[in-house]
Amino acid sequence: MLTLRQVSVSIHDKQIVHDFSYAFASGETIAILGHNGSGKSSLALSIMGHPRYDMVGSILLDGSDISVASPTDRHIAGLFLSLQNIPEIPGIRVSEYLRTIYNTHFARKHVADTKSPSPFVFRRMVEKMLPGLGLDPSILDRDLFVGFSGGEKRRIELLQIALLEPSVIILDEIDSGLDIDAIDILRQQIDTWRTTGKTIILITHNFHLLDSIDVDRIIVMRDGHIERHGDRSLVATIRTEGFK
Ligand code: ADP
Ligand code: MG
């Protein structure tokens, strides 16, 4: 359960998010909708502790206050954010990147008897996950995100989630760059995450995605605050009436 209490976010003294309070329950998928510029990405980045934003209010993960924790500590605690814009990083191979984040994550979590797998063992483990995500093993030898299609970038993010098993998964406009096949994969992943009690926060404008995915709750943001929230019947209302 991720709980936000009166979270306000500002950047250069301009307030972007105002008094956002909401409890995101475990095992639920919550969609956040709203016009461009309504503060969705700023909220997501502030939840992860991005230093660009000044945040007041509190963020609790399963009852622990993580409001002032570093982004790394929030990640270790179980938050994952899929970025709206994914940077390309030449010089780092996908396989090395994945092994590094995996080892760092589990070493920092102090998981008893988790030994760092050798590159060979790790690769075998990752290769077993690739077919389910529609990825070819050759992608592991490429430079991180360099020249990747939108769909490939998103599939690598889904692979990171499968490896790290975060408890709260925030997807910021993950549909940008996803083709129909990839949306199908995403839907299957979300179904799996729900049954394992994860909290899924889906930031999107995409009604096709909202129709394909079993969303429990809807939040509509406007000018940095919650304008409306409700169950998934709100999707139909917004589809006919717009955001107003
Ligand atoms: P959304 O994701 O809903 O489109 P954003 O969170 O990206 O909204 O943006 C909300 C507001 O905050 C916008 O007015 C945007 O211009 C402003 N904003 C976001 N990031 C920055 C930044 N780094 N510098 C200045 N203004 C920003
Ligand atoms: Mg955004």
XYZ file of C-alpha atoms and ligand atoms in Angstrom:
272
model
C 0.000 0.000 0.000
C 1.370 3.378 -1.047
C -0.147 6.295 0.828
C 0.291 9.936 -0.116
C -0.747 12.511 2.466
C -1.122 16.118 1.399
C 1.690 15.888 -1.081
C 2.545 19.184 -2.768
C 5.308 19.527 -5.310
C 7.021 22.620 -6.609
C 9.864 23.475 -8.926
C 11.626 26.857 -8.918
C 8.946 28.147 -6.527
C 6.180 27.223 -8.961
C 3.736 24.834 -7.362
C 2.850 21.958 -9.698
C 1.024 19.470 -7.456
C -1.318 20.626 -4.701
C -2.377 18.661 -1.635
C -2.523 15.238 -3.260
C -3.824 12.615 -0.815
C -4.609 9.077 -1.862
C -4.113 5.490 -0.675
C -3.032 3.186 -3.503
C -4.016 -0.287 -2.307
C -2.077 -3.497 -2.853
C -3.406 -5.683 -5.640
C -5.141 -2.722 -7.300
C -4.544 -1.001 -10.597
C -5.132 2.721 -10.440
C -5.104 4.861 -13.579
C -4.161 8.534 -13.401
C -5.585 10.576 -16.255
C -5.507 14.273 -17.043
C -4.480 16.836 -19.631
C -0.833 17.360 -20.517
C 0.735 19.582 -17.904
C -1.647 18.560 -15.118
C 1.287 17.327 -12.990
C 1.156 13.544 -13.479
C 4.840 13.023 -14.325
C 5.979 15.491 -11.648
C 3.958 13.553 -9.087
C 5.431 10.228 -10.255
C 9.005 11.567 -10.187
C 8.440 13.096 -6.734
C 7.184 9.748 -5.425
C 10.546 8.333 -6.546
C 12.409 11.195 -4.837
C 13.683 13.071 -7.901
C 15.878 15.889 -6.518
C 14.569 18.390 -9.096
C 11.289 18.669 -7.219
C 10.639 20.164 -3.790
C 8.057 18.065 -2.041
C 6.117 18.587 1.162
C 3.664 16.139 2.721
C 4.283 12.482 3.373
C 4.727 9.280 1.422
C 4.275 5.981 3.224
C 5.065 2.566 1.820
C 3.369 -0.179 3.833
C 3.299 2.198 6.785
C 6.985 3.253 6.634
C 7.632 6.900 5.946
C 9.859 7.212 2.878
C 9.232 10.945 2.290
C 12.898 11.885 2.694
C 14.513 8.623 1.549
C 16.924 8.716 -1.413
C 15.691 7.453 -4.795
C 17.907 4.382 -4.355
C 16.404 3.596 -0.957
C 12.884 4.014 -2.342
C 13.785 1.619 -5.117
C 15.161 -0.923 -2.655
C 12.018 -0.464 -0.544
C 9.940 -1.592 -3.534
C 9.055 1.367 -5.783
C 9.585 1.182 -9.525
C 8.955 3.975 -12.026
C 8.898 3.429 -15.737
C 9.925 6.788 -17.197
C 7.917 8.699 -19.770
C 11.162 9.409 -21.644
C 13.865 6.732 -21.508
C 17.445 7.959 -22.103
C 19.887 6.082 -24.379
C 23.157 5.139 -22.652
C 25.988 4.160 -25.041
C 28.846 2.056 -23.681
C 26.792 -0.026 -21.275
C 25.554 -3.393 -22.431
C 21.990 -4.415 -21.567
C 23.184 -7.666 -19.956
C 25.720 -5.856 -17.741
C 23.195 -3.215 -16.776
C 20.604 -5.801 -15.777
C 23.120 -7.843 -13.787
C 24.376 -4.720 -12.004
C 20.915 -3.520 -10.967
C 19.947 -7.049 -9.932
C 23.039 -7.540 -7.759
C 22.842 -4.038 -6.280
C 19.168 -4.407 -5.519
C 19.397 -7.747 -3.768
C 22.713 -7.008 -2.029
C 21.254 -3.789 -0.614
C 18.104 -5.581 0.464
C 20.286 -7.893 2.568
C 18.398 -10.878 1.304
C 19.855 -13.827 3.199
C 21.619 -16.436 1.076
C 21.247 -14.471 -2.129
C 24.620 -14.911 -3.757
C 25.343 -12.798 -6.796
C 24.907 -15.089 -9.783
C 27.832 -15.410 -12.183
C 27.390 -13.634 -15.542
C 26.701 -17.042 -17.104
C 24.057 -18.099 -14.582
C 22.461 -14.661 -14.662
C 22.259 -14.690 -18.448
C 20.612 -18.123 -18.427
C 18.057 -16.830 -15.916
C 17.302 -13.706 -17.986
C 17.131 -15.635 -21.256
C 14.287 -17.712 -19.829
C 12.285 -14.523 -19.259
C 12.753 -13.131 -22.773
C 10.240 -15.178 -24.806
C 7.364 -14.134 -22.548
C 8.239 -10.515 -23.263
C 8.695 -11.035 -27.004
C 12.423 -10.208 -26.866
C 15.287 -11.835 -28.764
C 18.420 -12.812 -26.733
C 20.593 -10.692 -29.060
C 19.169 -7.596 -27.356
C 21.240 -8.428 -24.270
C 24.433 -7.619 -26.173
C 23.326 -4.202 -27.393
C 24.113 -0.833 -25.807
C 21.477 0.233 -23.315
C 18.427 1.600 -25.134
C 20.616 2.880 -28.015
C 18.574 2.751 -31.212
C 15.851 0.702 -29.500
C 12.301 1.011 -30.762
C 9.737 2.330 -28.312
C 8.406 -1.199 -27.866
C 11.877 -2.642 -27.159
C 12.570 0.009 -24.517
C 9.290 -0.803 -22.803
C 9.923 -4.538 -22.911
C 13.320 -4.028 -21.244
C 11.530 -2.072 -18.517
C 9.069 -4.951 -18.072
C 12.082 -7.261 -17.813
C 13.533 -5.057 -15.044
C 10.241 -5.344 -13.173
C 10.268 -9.135 -13.566
C 13.819 -9.238 -12.168
C 13.424 -6.828 -9.268
C 9.829 -7.634 -8.248
C 8.896 -4.180 -6.917
C 5.716 -3.887 -4.836
C 4.596 -0.580 -6.383
C 4.886 -0.207 -10.153
C 4.340 3.227 -11.669
C 4.052 3.281 -15.453
C 4.205 6.798 -16.920
C 2.672 6.756 -20.403
C 4.096 3.317 -21.040
C 1.753 3.011 -24.027
C 3.781 5.548 -26.015
C 5.725 3.307 -28.360
C 3.819 0.145 -27.573
C 2.333 -1.712 -30.513
C -0.745 -3.924 -30.158
C 1.360 -7.045 -29.403
C 3.256 -5.215 -26.696
C 0.015 -3.951 -25.156
C -1.060 -7.586 -24.966
C 2.160 -8.474 -23.158
C 1.653 -5.546 -20.809
C -1.869 -6.723 -20.033
C -0.594 -10.215 -19.184
C 2.130 -8.737 -16.989
C -0.359 -6.543 -15.154
C -2.602 -9.555 -14.521
C 0.360 -11.410 -13.002
C 1.377 -8.421 -10.885
C -2.160 -8.028 -9.546
C -2.407 -11.619 -8.429
C 0.843 -11.166 -6.498
C -0.569 -8.154 -4.647
C 1.401 -5.413 -6.339
C 0.120 -1.857 -6.619
C 0.024 -0.639 -10.206
C -0.261 3.048 -11.051
C -0.909 3.594 -14.719
C -0.504 7.118 -16.081
C -2.069 7.220 -19.525
C -4.165 9.032 -22.088
C -4.789 5.874 -24.025
C -8.395 4.695 -23.974
C -7.493 1.539 -25.858
C -5.133 0.636 -23.009
C -7.758 1.506 -20.395
C -10.256 -0.737 -22.201
C -7.802 -3.633 -22.413
C -6.659 -3.495 -18.799
C -8.622 -4.348 -15.713
C -8.388 -0.982 -13.942
C -9.886 -0.753 -10.438
C -9.750 2.966 -9.721
C -9.467 6.149 -11.745
C -7.980 9.465 -10.670
C -8.403 12.536 -12.852
C -5.821 15.268 -12.279
C -6.293 18.861 -13.222
C -3.869 21.715 -12.511
C -1.968 19.578 -10.024
C -4.818 18.351 -7.905
C -7.296 15.490 -7.886
C -10.294 16.779 -9.766
C -12.287 13.542 -9.570
C -11.777 9.940 -8.627
C -13.881 6.833 -8.749
C -14.205 3.331 -10.125
C -13.655 2.378 -13.737
C -17.078 3.641 -14.816
C -15.431 7.071 -14.788
C -13.593 6.052 -17.977
C -16.871 5.945 -19.894
C -17.896 9.339 -18.500
C -14.606 10.926 -19.545
C -14.747 9.290 -22.941
C -18.086 10.955 -23.637
C -17.646 14.229 -21.787
C -13.867 14.786 -21.998
C -11.869 16.020 -19.007
C -13.921 19.255 -18.800
P 1.938 15.852 -17.106
O 2.825 14.685 -16.874
O 0.587 15.707 -16.492
O 1.851 16.218 -18.562
P 4.056 17.412 -15.877
O 4.243 16.914 -14.507
O 5.041 16.979 -16.905
O 2.561 17.122 -16.352
O 4.087 18.990 -15.837
C 3.274 19.749 -14.936
C 3.697 21.213 -14.974
O 4.975 21.344 -14.393
C 3.793 21.788 -16.377
O 3.312 23.114 -16.328
C 5.267 21.752 -16.649
O 5.645 22.776 -17.540
C 5.860 22.001 -15.273
N 7.175 21.357 -15.155
C 7.438 20.031 -15.097
N 8.760 19.790 -15.023
C 9.344 21.006 -15.057
C 10.710 21.448 -15.045
N 11.728 20.601 -14.981
N 10.929 22.786 -15.077
C 9.902 23.671 -15.133
N 8.612 23.319 -15.165
C 8.332 22.008 -15.127
Mg 3.763 13.378 -18.199
